[in-house]
């Protein structure tokens, strides 16, 4: 496998995967169900996801020259590998569904008063398929250009929130205890982002401090995201439940002469780019998983079929993002938990066992 992705590009891609959806609807959902302590819950969930990152990094380092599928074959055999890849294909299919829907809703609600779905859907699907045809190397280069812009927009929103926040709203601390941790499975839709690493096994040019760079970058991102949620709640307090799009709503405090001159419009456009990149990234992963189970030919055709399927799902749901949230909360959470935590943990344990077996000293005859 040719090493086509640098350490910096991989970190940028992980930023897209981890950050994009966390700062849209999730703060509103947590404020509605958990209240002021939602940022504590969010930090806990992000840290649990981080443990999955550590497991996958261990496997990436152990199987440096193998793709994810080749690693699976060496661990669980050909049939086991195909079963796991099929489960991952369905998982990334659902992620494409939510990213596509969120991108349409976010653009429709923030920039347009009336926006027909087909005007958005077909151009965006064509561009995503084109990106898939160009390959992951081209996408990695694209991320180098856009992710700094996305990070800049996020930091501007974060700073505006810090300036305007009333930090006395943090009290009382843990007024309802830690009971909300028992419902963590209900929010699986917003997590499991590090599984995107299955695309990059055997592809990354690992620097000498590869692991340290990735770990410190993601720990910093976790801290910033959790703090952003806290600042968002401290800004609006109980009115947080009325603000659905956190990343753009927090900018409403900025003065502007007119709607057209508002800086939040720029941020909205930046975040639509982030949603597009996230959708494209998950389409790559879905196509990759599908190709390992069925056929490696015709990635453009596979991507087109996948995107048409998620378009059909969204059309049947009338692009109702809250309906999708309910479906994931009530019916698909167990599947998400299985894939997000169960598969990485299983592979990590197998990887450790294989290492012990290899290191065993043979008994003298």
Coordinates of C-alpha atoms in Angstrom, one line a residue:
X1 CA 0.0 0.0 0.0
X2 CA 1.4 3.4 -1.1
X3 CA 1.8 5.9 1.7
X4 CA -0.2 8.9 0.4
X5 CA -1.4 10.8 3.5
X6 CA 0.8 12.8 5.8
X7 CA 0.5 13.1 9.6
X8 CA -0.8 16.7 9.3
X9 CA -3.4 15.7 6.7
X10 CA -4.6 12.9 8.9
X11 CA -5.0 15.3 11.8
X12 CA -7.0 17.7 9.7
X13 CA -9.2 14.9 8.5
X14 CA -9.9 13.8 12.1
X15 CA -10.8 17.4 13.0
X16 CA -13.4 17.3 10.2
X17 CA -14.8 14.0 11.5
X18 CA -14.8 14.9 15.2
X19 CA -15.8 18.6 15.2
X20 CA -18.3 19.2 12.4
X21 CA -21.5 17.8 13.9
X22 CA -20.7 18.4 17.6
X23 CA -21.4 22.1 17.4
X24 CA -24.7 22.1 15.5
X25 CA -27.7 20.4 17.1
X26 CA -26.0 18.5 19.9
X27 CA -25.7 21.5 22.4
X28 CA -29.4 22.1 22.0
X29 CA -30.2 18.4 22.5
X30 CA -28.0 18.2 25.6
X31 CA -29.4 21.5 27.0
X32 CA -33.0 20.1 26.6
X33 CA -32.3 16.7 28.2
X34 CA -29.4 17.3 30.6
X35 CA -29.3 21.1 31.3
X36 CA -26.3 23.1 32.4
X37 CA -24.1 20.0 33.0
X38 CA -24.2 18.9 29.4
X39 CA -20.6 20.0 28.9
X40 CA -19.5 17.4 31.5
X41 CA -21.4 14.7 29.8
X42 CA -20.0 15.8 26.4
X43 CA -16.4 15.7 27.8
X44 CA -17.0 12.2 29.1
X45 CA -18.4 10.9 25.8
X46 CA -15.5 12.6 23.9
X47 CA -13.0 10.9 26.2
X48 CA -14.7 7.5 25.7
X49 CA -14.4 8.1 22.0
X50 CA -10.7 9.0 22.5
X51 CA -10.1 5.5 24.0
X52 CA -11.3 4.1 20.7
X53 CA -8.7 6.3 18.9
X54 CA -6.0 4.9 21.2
X55 CA -7.0 1.3 20.2
X56 CA -7.0 2.1 16.5
X57 CA -3.6 3.9 16.8
X58 CA -2.2 0.8 18.4
X59 CA -3.4 -1.4 15.6
X60 CA -2.2 1.2 12.9
X61 CA 1.3 1.0 14.4
X62 CA 1.3 -2.7 14.7
X63 CA 0.1 -3.3 11.1
X64 CA 1.9 -0.3 9.4
X65 CA 2.0 -1.8 6.0
X66 CA -1.5 -3.4 5.9
X67 CA -4.8 -2.0 5.0
X68 CA -7.6 -2.3 7.5
X69 CA -9.1 -5.2 5.6
X70 CA -5.8 -7.0 5.3
X71 CA -5.4 -6.6 9.1
X72 CA -8.9 -8.1 9.6
X73 CA -8.1 -11.1 7.5
X74 CA -4.9 -11.8 9.5
X75 CA -7.0 -11.5 12.8
X76 CA -10.4 -13.1 12.1
X77 CA -10.1 -14.8 8.7
X78 CA -11.7 -13.9 5.4
X79 CA -15.3 -14.6 6.5
X80 CA -14.9 -12.7 9.8
X81 CA -13.3 -9.8 7.9
X82 CA -16.2 -9.5 5.4
X83 CA -18.8 -9.6 8.2
X84 CA -17.0 -6.8 10.1
X85 CA -16.6 -4.7 6.9
X86 CA -20.3 -5.2 6.1
X87 CA -21.2 -3.9 9.6
X88 CA -19.0 -0.9 9.0
X89 CA -20.5 -0.3 5.6
X90 CA -24.0 0.0 7.2
X91 CA -22.5 2.2 9.9
X92 CA -21.0 4.7 7.4
X93 CA -24.2 4.5 5.3
X94 CA -26.1 5.9 8.3
X95 CA -23.4 8.6 8.8
X96 CA -23.8 9.7 5.2
X97 CA -27.6 9.8 5.8
X98 CA -27.2 12.2 8.8
X99 CA -24.5 14.3 7.2
X100 CA -26.5 14.8 4.0
X101 CA -29.6 15.7 5.9
X102 CA -27.9 18.0 8.3
X103 CA -26.1 19.9 5.5
X104 CA -29.5 20.5 3.7
X105 CA -31.3 21.6 6.8
X106 CA -28.5 23.9 8.0
X107 CA -28.2 25.6 4.6
X108 CA -32.0 25.9 4.2
X109 CA -32.6 27.3 7.7
X110 CA -29.8 29.8 7.8
X111 CA -29.4 31.1 4.2
X112 CA -32.6 30.5 2.4
X113 CA -36.3 31.1 3.2
X114 CA -37.4 28.6 0.5
X115 CA -35.0 26.0 -0.8
X116 CA -36.2 22.9 -2.8
X117 CA -34.4 19.7 -1.9
X118 CA -33.6 18.8 -5.5
X119 CA -31.8 22.1 -6.1
X120 CA -29.4 21.1 -3.3
X121 CA -29.3 17.4 -3.6
X122 CA -28.2 16.7 -7.2
X123 CA -25.4 19.2 -7.5
X124 CA -24.0 18.1 -4.1
X125 CA -24.2 14.4 -5.0
X126 CA -22.4 15.0 -8.3
X127 CA -19.6 16.9 -6.5
X128 CA -19.3 14.2 -3.8
X129 CA -19.0 11.4 -6.5
X130 CA -16.4 13.5 -8.3
X131 CA -14.4 13.8 -5.1
X132 CA -14.6 10.0 -4.6
X133 CA -13.3 9.4 -8.1
X134 CA -10.3 11.6 -7.4
X135 CA -9.3 9.4 -4.5
X136 CA -8.4 9.9 -0.8
X137 CA -5.0 11.5 -1.7
X138 CA -6.8 14.4 -3.4
X139 CA -9.3 14.7 -0.5
X140 CA -6.4 14.9 2.0
X141 CA -4.9 17.8 0.0
X142 CA -8.3 19.4 0.0
X143 CA -8.5 19.2 3.7
X144 CA -5.2 21.0 4.0
X145 CA -6.8 24.0 2.3
X146 CA -10.2 24.1 4.0
X147 CA -9.6 22.8 7.6
X148 CA -7.5 25.9 8.7
X149 CA -10.5 28.1 7.5
X150 CA -12.9 25.9 9.4
X151 CA -10.8 26.1 12.5
X152 CA -10.5 29.9 12.2
X153 CA -14.3 30.2 11.9
X154 CA -14.8 27.9 14.9
X155 CA -12.3 29.9 17.0
X156 CA -14.0 33.2 16.1
X157 CA -17.3 31.8 17.3
X158 CA -15.7 30.4 20.4
X159 CA -14.0 33.8 21.3
X160 CA -17.3 35.7 20.7
X161 CA -19.0 33.2 23.1
X162 CA -16.3 33.6 25.8
X163 CA -16.6 37.4 25.7
X164 CA -20.4 37.3 26.0
X165 CA -20.8 34.4 28.4
X166 CA -22.0 34.7 32.0
X167 CA -19.9 32.1 33.9
X168 CA -22.1 32.4 36.9
X169 CA -24.6 30.3 35.0
X170 CA -22.3 27.3 35.7
X171 CA -23.8 27.1 39.2
X172 CA -25.1 25.0 40.7
X173 CA -22.6 22.4 39.6
X174 CA -24.0 18.9 39.0
X175 CA -27.4 19.9 40.4
X176 CA -28.9 16.6 39.3
X177 CA -25.9 14.4 40.0
X178 CA -24.4 12.1 37.4
X179 CA -27.6 10.2 36.6
X180 CA -27.5 11.5 33.0
X181 CA -24.5 9.3 32.3
X182 CA -26.9 6.3 32.3
X183 CA -28.5 7.6 29.1
X184 CA -25.2 8.0 27.2
X185 CA -26.2 5.4 24.6
X186 CA -29.0 7.7 23.4
X187 CA -26.5 10.1 21.9
X188 CA -24.5 7.6 19.9
X189 CA -25.4 9.4 16.7
X190 CA -22.9 12.2 17.5
X191 CA -19.9 9.9 18.3
X192 CA -17.8 7.1 16.8
X193 CA -15.9 9.6 14.6
X194 CA -12.5 7.9 14.9
X195 CA -13.7 4.8 13.0
X196 CA -12.9 6.9 9.9
X197 CA -9.3 5.7 10.5
X198 CA -10.2 2.4 8.7
X199 CA -9.5 4.4 5.5
X200 CA -6.0 5.2 6.4
X201 CA -4.4 1.9 7.6
X202 CA -1.3 1.5 5.5
X203 CA -1.7 4.9 3.9
X204 CA -0.1 7.3 6.4
X205 CA 3.5 8.5 6.3
X206 CA 4.1 8.3 10.0
X207 CA 6.4 10.9 11.5
X208 CA 8.7 10.0 14.4
X209 CA 6.2 11.7 16.7
X210 CA 3.1 10.5 14.8
X211 CA 1.3 9.1 17.8
X212 CA 2.1 12.1 20.1
X213 CA 1.0 14.6 17.4
X214 CA -2.4 12.8 16.9
X215 CA -3.0 12.3 20.6
X216 CA -2.2 15.8 21.6
X217 CA -4.2 17.3 18.7
X218 CA -7.3 15.3 19.6
X219 CA -7.0 15.9 23.3
X220 CA -6.9 19.7 22.6
X221 CA -9.9 19.4 20.3
X222 CA -11.8 17.5 22.9
X223 CA -11.1 20.2 25.5
X224 CA -12.1 23.0 23.1
X225 CA -15.4 21.3 22.0
X226 CA -16.5 20.7 25.6
X227 CA -15.5 24.2 26.6
X228 CA -17.4 25.6 23.5
X229 CA -20.6 23.8 24.7
X230 CA -20.1 25.2 28.2
X231 CA -19.7 28.7 26.8
X232 CA -22.7 28.3 24.6
X233 CA -24.9 27.3 27.6
X234 CA -23.4 30.1 29.8
X235 CA -24.3 32.6 27.1
X236 CA -27.9 31.7 26.7
X237 CA -28.6 29.8 30.0
X238 CA -32.1 28.3 30.0
X239 CA -32.8 29.9 26.6
X240 CA -30.3 27.5 25.1
X241 CA -33.1 25.1 24.3
X242 CA -34.4 27.7 21.8
X243 CA -31.1 27.8 19.8
X244 CA -30.8 24.9 17.5
X245 CA -27.6 25.7 15.5
X246 CA -24.9 26.5 18.1
X247 CA -22.1 27.4 15.8
X248 CA -24.1 30.1 14.1
X249 CA -26.4 31.2 16.9
X250 CA -23.6 32.1 19.2
X251 CA -22.6 34.8 16.6
X252 CA -25.9 36.6 17.0
X253 CA -24.3 38.9 19.5
X254 CA -22.1 40.5 16.9
X255 CA -23.5 43.9 15.8
X256 CA -24.3 44.3 12.1
X257 CA -25.7 46.9 9.8
X258 CA -27.9 44.4 7.9
X259 CA -28.4 40.7 7.6
X260 CA -26.2 40.7 4.4
X261 CA -23.4 42.2 6.3
X262 CA -23.5 39.8 9.3
X263 CA -20.3 37.9 9.9
X264 CA -22.4 34.9 10.9
X265 CA -23.3 34.4 7.2
X266 CA -19.6 33.8 6.5
X267 CA -19.5 31.3 9.4
X268 CA -22.6 29.6 8.0
X269 CA -20.9 29.2 4.6
X270 CA -17.7 27.9 6.3
X271 CA -19.7 25.3 8.2
X272 CA -21.5 24.2 5.1
X273 CA -18.1 23.5 3.6
X274 CA -17.3 21.5 6.8
X275 CA -20.5 19.5 6.4
X276 CA -19.7 18.8 2.7
X277 CA -16.2 17.5 3.6
X278 CA -17.7 15.3 6.4
X279 CA -20.3 13.9 4.0
X280 CA -17.6 13.2 1.4
X281 CA -15.3 11.6 4.0
X282 CA -18.0 9.2 5.2
X283 CA -18.9 8.4 1.6
X284 CA -15.2 7.4 1.0
X285 CA -15.5 5.1 4.1
X286 CA -18.8 3.6 2.9
X287 CA -17.4 2.9 -0.5
X288 CA -14.2 1.4 0.9
X289 CA -16.1 -1.0 3.2
X290 CA -18.5 -2.0 0.4
X291 CA -15.6 -2.7 -1.9
X292 CA -14.0 -5.1 0.5
X293 CA -17.2 -7.1 0.9
X294 CA -18.5 -7.1 -2.7
X295 CA -16.4 -5.6 -5.5
X296 CA -13.5 -3.3 -5.8
X297 CA -14.5 -2.0 -9.2
X298 CA -16.5 1.0 -10.0
X299 CA -16.1 3.2 -7.0
X300 CA -18.0 6.0 -8.7
X301 CA -21.0 3.7 -9.3
X302 CA -20.9 2.5 -5.7
X303 CA -20.7 6.1 -4.4
X304 CA -23.6 7.1 -6.7
X305 CA -25.8 4.2 -5.4
X306 CA -25.0 5.0 -1.8
X307 CA -25.8 8.6 -2.2
X308 CA -29.1 7.9 -4.0
X309 CA -30.0 5.5 -1.2
X310 CA -29.5 8.2 1.5
X311 CA -31.3 10.7 -0.7
X312 CA -34.3 8.3 -0.8
X313 CA -34.2 7.8 2.9
X314 CA -34.1 11.6 3.5
X315 CA -36.9 12.2 1.0
X316 CA -39.1 9.6 2.8
X317 CA -38.4 11.3 6.1
X318 CA -39.1 14.7 4.5
X319 CA -35.6 15.8 5.5
X320 CA -36.8 15.9 9.1
X321 CA -33.6 15.9 11.2
X322 CA -35.5 15.5 14.5
X323 CA -37.1 12.3 13.1
X324 CA -33.7 11.0 12.3
X325 CA -32.5 11.8 15.9
X326 CA -35.4 9.8 17.3
X327 CA -34.7 6.8 15.1
X328 CA -31.1 6.7 16.2
X329 CA -32.0 7.3 19.9
X330 CA -34.7 4.7 20.1
X331 CA -33.8 2.0 17.5
X332 CA -30.3 2.3 16.1
X333 CA -28.3 3.1 19.3
X334 CA -27.5 -0.5 20.1
X335 CA -26.1 -1.0 16.6
X336 CA -24.0 2.2 16.9
X337 CA -22.7 1.1 20.3
X338 CA -21.8 -2.3 18.9
X339 CA -19.8 -0.8 16.0
X340 CA -18.4 2.2 17.7
X341 CA -17.1 0.4 20.8
X342 CA -17.5 -3.3 20.3
X343 CA -15.5 -3.8 17.0
X344 CA -12.5 -1.6 18.0
X345 CA -12.3 -3.3 21.5
X346 CA -12.5 -6.8 19.9
X347 CA -9.7 -6.0 17.4
X348 CA -7.6 -4.4 20.1
X349 CA -7.9 -7.5 22.4
X350 CA -7.1 -9.8 19.5
X351 CA -4.1 -7.6 18.6
X352 CA -2.8 -7.8 22.2
X353 CA -3.3 -11.6 22.3
X354 CA -1.4 -12.0 19.0
X355 CA 1.4 -10.0 20.4
X356 CA 1.7 -12.1 23.5
X357 CA 1.7 -15.3 21.5
X358 CA 4.5 -13.9 19.3
X359 CA 6.6 -12.9 22.3
X360 CA 6.3 -16.3 24.0
X361 CA 9.6 -18.0 24.6
X362 CA 9.4 -21.7 23.4
X363 CA 9.9 -24.3 26.0
X364 CA 13.1 -26.4 25.6
X365 CA 12.5 -29.9 24.6

